[in-house]
Amino acid sequence: MTARHDTLPHVVILGGGFGGLYAARSLRKAPVRVTVVDRQNHHLFQPLLYQVATATLSPGEIASPIRGLLGRDTTVLLAEVTGVDVPGKRVLLADGELSYDSLIIATGATHSYFGHDEWAKHALGLKTIDDALHIRRKVLLAFEMAERETDPVRRRELLTFVIIGAGPTGVEMAGSLGEISRHTLARDFHNIDPSQARILLLEGVQRVLPVYSEPLSEKARQALVKLGVEVRTNTRVTHIDETGVFIGEERIAARTVIWAAGVAASPVARSLGVELDRAGRVKVAPELTLPGRSDVFVIGDLAHFIQDGNPIPGVAPAAIQQGKHAARNLLSHLEGKPMKPFRYWDRGTYAVIGRGKAVGVAFQRFESSGFSAWLAWLAVHLLFLIGFRSKLAVLLDWAYAFLAFKRSARLITGPLPELVRPEKAGEPLTAPRETASPARDAVLG
């Protein structure tokens, strides 16, 4: 005779990213009640978010509703988590609370501006679909505004794009912007030459992609330079405002600044009452549990886990493996069996730089670059995309972009910028202002 559903142990999972989603999936057939809590109603494939920001993919191709992915056996709540009362076994929500018997925390990470949170309104981060659409709008509007600008200085500012941080996200963004300006938009305008856009990639250490070997980093740098990207290493930003970026006394005038320099763990970690690392991540036990607790697991970008002397990377495969392992250990704990320590199997990491170009390492040993690395990157990302429809749509868009140098999602959504009309009748309109008017929405192809 099976137990009543409401008497089964209640497992709460915070976060519908890779870790939380795969933990929930692993518990679907288990004798537990599962509740997933997320402030968004969708699971997002973050590794391809930059392709939404640069108009290759549409949001629906890299995101799926969490309810649809988990089915009716799992309860899904749309709510904002503000903290966890570990002794009281309660999840604190912005509009209430939720009790649990076992808890898996996978709330991920957010942007870190290294103590300069005031920079956030001028340097756009890339963590959510809203972020990606904001960047896409900003980038495409810059070319539209430059087309109407008569002042060469202001036009130059509009066509200057600065990316801060040369990790995988920054490198991929810079390479994609290089392709947009040199290929996708090259023949679309009459008054400007998009290929003359200035794209700067700034990095505080001595080379791009510092997690890779020096030869791979150098190949990545060379590929970026071929796309017209100006790479500046050992360069530290000292100030960011609406006019651009400052490096000491040097000012780089730019109307579009993208932040890819750092991340910080979700603030939920601070409510747990345990030791955190410098990025605010929880120093978890080998079993992925909160130190001193066997009923609370922390996984994904929120977990600081050391393996062979090094922290495991904050990538999707690591979160997926942790989600599955946490689910297994949770069930072992409920059955009174010993839990097993986690071991990450690194299949490989890749960074794409442009059309047919990438660098990467497979199984921590085999380095590759160029077209072969790009094919491996493509295969890995298609493998982890959820749903046949998503895989097919992304594959078709990639094929279109590769063969035709086109991007199918070049839409500017949102209110039109306010146009500055001259006092004298008959004069041409000058460039749009930065302030937006809610009068109507624009959809520009």
PDB file of N, CA, C and O in Angstrom, residues 161-167 170 174 198-205 207-208 229-240 245-247 250 252 257-258 260-261:
ATOM      1  N   PHE A 161      31.668  50.112 -29.067  1.00  0.00           N
ATOM      2  CA  PHE A 161      31.121  49.116 -28.149  1.00  0.00           C
ATOM      3  C   PHE A 161      32.248  48.597 -27.272  1.00  0.00           C
ATOM      4  O   PHE A 161      33.281  48.152 -27.780  1.00  0.00           O
ATOM      5  N   VAL A 162      32.049  48.654 -25.963  1.00  0.00           N
ATOM      6  CA  VAL A 162      33.067  48.225 -25.016  1.00  0.00           C
ATOM      7  C   VAL A 162      32.547  47.023 -24.236  1.00  0.00           C
ATOM      8  O   VAL A 162      31.468  47.091 -23.643  1.00  0.00           O
ATOM      9  N   ILE A 163      33.325  45.948 -24.238  1.00  0.00           N
ATOM     10  CA  ILE A 163      33.006  44.763 -23.436  1.00  0.00           C
ATOM     11  C   ILE A 163      34.071  44.645 -22.360  1.00  0.00           C
ATOM     12  O   ILE A 163      35.278  44.620 -22.670  1.00  0.00           O
ATOM     13  N   ILE A 164      33.657  44.599 -21.117  1.00  0.00           N
ATOM     14  CA  ILE A 164      34.590  44.537 -19.986  1.00  0.00           C
ATOM     15  C   ILE A 164      34.612  43.117 -19.443  1.00  0.00           C
ATOM     16  O   ILE A 164      33.606  42.604 -18.963  1.00  0.00           O
ATOM     17  N   GLY A 165      35.782  42.483 -19.551  1.00  0.00           N
ATOM     18  CA  GLY A 165      35.943  41.105 -19.109  1.00  0.00           C
ATOM     19  C   GLY A 165      36.119  40.176 -20.282  1.00  0.00           C
ATOM     20  O   GLY A 165      35.248  40.091 -21.155  1.00  0.00           O
ATOM     21  N   ALA A 166      37.259  39.477 -20.339  1.00  0.00           N
ATOM     22  CA  ALA A 166      37.572  38.616 -21.482  1.00  0.00           C
ATOM     23  C   ALA A 166      37.546  37.147 -21.109  1.00  0.00           C
ATOM     24  O   ALA A 166      38.370  36.359 -21.565  1.00  0.00           O
ATOM     25  N   GLY A 167      36.595  36.775 -20.246  1.00  0.00           N
ATOM     26  CA  GLY A 167      36.311  35.367 -20.046  1.00  0.00           C
ATOM     27  C   GLY A 167      35.473  34.862 -21.211  1.00  0.00           C
ATOM     28  O   GLY A 167      35.307  35.571 -22.221  1.00  0.00           O
ATOM     29  N   GLY A 170      32.627  37.359 -22.352  1.00  0.00           N
ATOM     30  CA  GLY A 170      33.143  38.555 -23.001  1.00  0.00           C
ATOM     31  C   GLY A 170      33.716  38.272 -24.376  1.00  0.00           C
ATOM     32  O   GLY A 170      33.485  39.029 -25.329  1.00  0.00           O
ATOM     33  N   ALA A 174      32.213  39.757 -27.841  1.00  0.00           N
ATOM     34  CA  ALA A 174      33.057  40.577 -28.705  1.00  0.00           C
ATOM     35  C   ALA A 174      33.130  39.995 -30.112  1.00  0.00           C
ATOM     36  O   ALA A 174      33.012  40.721 -31.116  1.00  0.00           O
ATOM     37  N   ARG A 198      33.808  50.419 -33.767  1.00  0.00           N
ATOM     38  CA  ARG A 198      34.949  50.117 -32.901  1.00  0.00           C
ATOM     39  C   ARG A 198      34.475  49.212 -31.766  1.00  0.00           C
ATOM     40  O   ARG A 198      33.568  49.573 -31.013  1.00  0.00           O
ATOM     41  N   ILE A 199      35.080  48.046 -31.652  1.00  0.00           N
ATOM     42  CA  ILE A 199      34.721  47.076 -30.626  1.00  0.00           C
ATOM     43  C   ILE A 199      35.950  46.826 -29.763  1.00  0.00           C
ATOM     44  O   ILE A 199      36.995  46.388 -30.263  1.00  0.00           O
ATOM     45  N   LEU A 200      35.837  47.150 -28.487  1.00  0.00           N
ATOM     46  CA  LEU A 200      36.958  46.989 -27.567  1.00  0.00           C
ATOM     47  C   LEU A 200      36.635  45.923 -26.536  1.00  0.00           C
ATOM     48  O   LEU A 200      35.553  45.913 -25.946  1.00  0.00           O
ATOM     49  N   LEU A 201      37.578  45.025 -26.309  1.00  0.00           N
ATOM     50  CA  LEU A 201      37.470  44.007 -25.277  1.00  0.00           C
ATOM     51  C   LEU A 201      38.554  44.286 -24.244  1.00  0.00           C
ATOM     52  O   LEU A 201      39.743  44.232 -24.549  1.00  0.00           O
ATOM     53  N   LEU A 202      38.138  44.607 -23.011  1.00  0.00           N
ATOM     54  CA  LEU A 202      39.070  44.998 -21.958  1.00  0.00           C
ATOM     55  C   LEU A 202      39.176  43.883 -20.924  1.00  0.00           C
ATOM     56  O   LEU A 202      38.171  43.347 -20.465  1.00  0.00           O
ATOM     57  N   GLU A 203      40.413  43.552 -20.558  1.00  0.00           N
ATOM     58  CA  GLU A 203      40.651  42.496 -19.575  1.00  0.00           C
ATOM     59  C   GLU A 203      41.719  42.941 -18.584  1.00  0.00           C
ATOM     60  O   GLU A 203      42.736  43.512 -18.966  1.00  0.00           O
ATOM     61  N   GLY A 204      41.471  42.677 -17.298  1.00  0.00           N
ATOM     62  CA  GLY A 204      42.376  43.148 -16.256  1.00  0.00           C
ATOM     63  C   GLY A 204      43.652  42.344 -16.121  1.00  0.00           C
ATOM     64  O   GLY A 204      44.643  42.849 -15.588  1.00  0.00           O
ATOM     65  N   VAL A 205      43.665  41.081 -16.577  1.00  0.00           N
ATOM     66  CA  VAL A 205      44.885  40.272 -16.487  1.00  0.00           C
ATOM     67  C   VAL A 205      45.591  40.279 -17.832  1.00  0.00           C
ATOM     68  O   VAL A 205      45.180  40.969 -18.761  1.00  0.00           O
ATOM     69  N   ARG A 207      45.992  38.133 -20.332  1.00  0.00           N
ATOM     70  CA  ARG A 207      45.541  37.504 -21.568  1.00  0.00           C
ATOM     71  C   ARG A 207      44.041  37.211 -21.506  1.00  0.00           C
ATOM     72  O   ARG A 207      43.454  37.154 -20.430  1.00  0.00           O
ATOM     73  N   VAL A 208      43.456  37.046 -22.690  1.00  0.00           N
ATOM     74  CA  VAL A 208      42.047  36.682 -22.762  1.00  0.00           C
ATOM     75  C   VAL A 208      41.891  35.207 -22.400  1.00  0.00           C
ATOM     76  O   VAL A 208      42.853  34.429 -22.472  1.00  0.00           O
ATOM     77  N   VAL A 229      38.157  43.261 -33.579  1.00  0.00           N
ATOM     78  CA  VAL A 229      38.052  43.573 -32.152  1.00  0.00           C
ATOM     79  C   VAL A 229      39.403  44.089 -31.644  1.00  0.00           C
ATOM     80  O   VAL A 229      40.446  43.490 -31.907  1.00  0.00           O
ATOM     81  N   GLU A 230      39.366  45.186 -30.933  1.00  0.00           N
ATOM     82  CA  GLU A 230      40.565  45.752 -30.300  1.00  0.00           C
ATOM     83  C   GLU A 230      40.682  45.146 -28.896  1.00  0.00           C
ATOM     84  O   GLU A 230      39.867  45.441 -28.016  1.00  0.00           O
ATOM     85  N   VAL A 231      41.668  44.294 -28.701  1.00  0.00           N
ATOM     86  CA  VAL A 231      41.848  43.586 -27.437  1.00  0.00           C
ATOM     87  C   VAL A 231      42.889  44.312 -26.598  1.00  0.00           C
ATOM     88  O   VAL A 231      44.015  44.534 -27.037  1.00  0.00           O
ATOM     89  N   ARG A 232      42.501  44.660 -25.368  1.00  0.00           N
ATOM     90  CA  ARG A 232      43.427  45.342 -24.464  1.00  0.00           C
ATOM     91  C   ARG A 232      43.452  44.589 -23.137  1.00  0.00           C
ATOM     92  O   ARG A 232      42.460  44.529 -22.425  1.00  0.00           O
ATOM     93  N   THR A 233      44.608  43.993 -22.849  1.00  0.00           N
ATOM     94  CA  THR A 233      44.770  43.247 -21.602  1.00  0.00           C
ATOM     95  C   THR A 233      45.558  44.094 -20.594  1.00  0.00           C
ATOM     96  O   THR A 233      46.051  45.176 -20.925  1.00  0.00           O
ATOM     97  N   ASN A 234      45.671  43.574 -19.365  1.00  0.00           N
ATOM     98  CA  ASN A 234      46.287  44.337 -18.272  1.00  0.00           C
ATOM     99  C   ASN A 234      45.677  45.733 -18.175  1.00  0.00           C
ATOM    100  O   ASN A 234      46.374  46.720 -17.935  1.00  0.00           O
ATOM    101  N   THR A 235      44.391  45.791 -18.383  1.00  0.00           N
ATOM    102  CA  THR A 235      43.666  47.064 -18.417  1.00  0.00           C
ATOM    103  C   THR A 235      42.561  47.042 -17.384  1.00  0.00           C
ATOM    104  O   THR A 235      41.667  46.178 -17.447  1.00  0.00           O
ATOM    105  N   ARG A 236      42.593  47.962 -16.456  1.00  0.00           N
ATOM    106  CA  ARG A 236      41.598  47.990 -15.396  1.00  0.00           C
ATOM    107  C   ARG A 236      40.729  49.243 -15.506  1.00  0.00           C
ATOM    108  O   ARG A 236      41.234  50.366 -15.555  1.00  0.00           O
ATOM    109  N   VAL A 237      39.438  49.009 -15.535  1.00  0.00           N
ATOM    110  CA  VAL A 237      38.474  50.104 -15.617  1.00  0.00           C
ATOM    111  C   VAL A 237      38.378  50.775 -14.253  1.00  0.00           C
ATOM    112  O   VAL A 237      38.270  50.103 -13.221  1.00  0.00           O
ATOM    113  N   THR A 238      38.433  52.099 -14.249  1.00  0.00           N
ATOM    114  CA  THR A 238      38.361  52.853 -12.994  1.00  0.00           C
ATOM    115  C   THR A 238      37.037  53.583 -12.809  1.00  0.00           C
ATOM    116  O   THR A 238      36.696  53.976 -11.689  1.00  0.00           O
ATOM    117  N   HIS A 239      36.289  53.762 -13.897  1.00  0.00           N
ATOM    118  CA  HIS A 239      35.000  54.460 -13.774  1.00  0.00           C
ATOM    119  C   HIS A 239      34.179  54.192 -15.022  1.00  0.00           C
ATOM    120  O   HIS A 239      34.717  54.043 -16.124  1.00  0.00           O
ATOM    121  N   ILE A 240      32.864  54.114 -14.827  1.00  0.00           N
ATOM    122  CA  ILE A 240      31.919  53.962 -15.937  1.00  0.00           C
ATOM    123  C   ILE A 240      30.764  54.920 -15.698  1.00  0.00           C
ATOM    124  O   ILE A 240      30.228  55.001 -14.593  1.00  0.00           O
ATOM    125  N   VAL A 245      33.731  54.754 -20.717  1.00  0.00           N
ATOM    126  CA  VAL A 245      34.558  54.015 -19.772  1.00  0.00           C
ATOM    127  C   VAL A 245      35.849  54.778 -19.527  1.00  0.00           C
ATOM    128  O   VAL A 245      36.420  55.358 -20.461  1.00  0.00           O
ATOM    129  N   PHE A 246      36.320  54.763 -18.278  1.00  0.00           N
ATOM    130  CA  PHE A 246      37.574  55.413 -17.929  1.00  0.00           C
ATOM    131  C   PHE A 246      38.587  54.368 -17.481  1.00  0.00           C
ATOM    132  O   PHE A 246      38.275  53.500 -16.668  1.00  0.00           O
ATOM    133  N   ILE A 247      39.791  54.474 -18.032  1.00  0.00           N
ATOM    134  CA  ILE A 247      40.925  53.639 -17.625  1.00  0.00           C
ATOM    135  C   ILE A 247      41.973  54.607 -17.089  1.00  0.00           C
ATOM    136  O   ILE A 247      42.753  55.182 -17.841  1.00  0.00           O
ATOM    137  N   GLU A 250      42.463  57.982 -18.961  1.00  0.00           N
ATOM    138  CA  GLU A 250      42.015  57.800 -20.347  1.00  0.00           C
ATOM    139  C   GLU A 250      40.508  57.550 -20.383  1.00  0.00           C
ATOM    140  O   GLU A 250      39.981  56.729 -19.647  1.00  0.00           O
ATOM    141  N   ILE A 252      37.321  56.426 -22.806  1.00  0.00           N
ATOM    142  CA  ILE A 252      36.858  55.817 -24.053  1.00  0.00           C
ATOM    143  C   ILE A 252      35.384  56.168 -24.195  1.00  0.00           C
ATOM    144  O   ILE A 252      34.538  55.679 -23.433  1.00  0.00           O
ATOM    145  N   VAL A 257      28.107  49.814 -23.319  1.00  0.00           N
ATOM    146  CA  VAL A 257      29.111  49.137 -22.497  1.00  0.00           C
ATOM    147  C   VAL A 257      28.469  47.863 -21.955  1.00  0.00           C
ATOM    148  O   VAL A 257      27.362  47.899 -21.412  1.00  0.00           O
ATOM    149  N   ILE A 258      29.166  46.753 -22.118  1.00  0.00           N
ATOM    150  CA  ILE A 258      28.652  45.443 -21.690  1.00  0.00           C
ATOM    151  C   ILE A 258      29.582  44.881 -20.627  1.00  0.00           C
ATOM    152  O   ILE A 258      30.808  44.857 -20.803  1.00  0.00           O
ATOM    153  N   ALA A 260      31.045  41.877 -18.487  1.00  0.00           N
ATOM    154  CA  ALA A 260      31.244  40.423 -18.449  1.00  0.00           C
ATOM    155  C   ALA A 260      32.433  40.091 -17.546  1.00  0.00           C
ATOM    156  O   ALA A 260      33.126  39.093 -17.763  1.00  0.00           O
ATOM    157  N   ALA A 261      32.652  40.924 -16.534  1.00  0.00           N
ATOM    158  CA  ALA A 261      33.887  40.822 -15.752  1.00  0.00           C
ATOM    159  C   ALA A 261      33.767  40.016 -14.483  1.00  0.00           C
ATOM    160  O   ALA A 261      34.776  39.579 -13.937  1.00  0.00           O
TER     161      ALA A 261
END
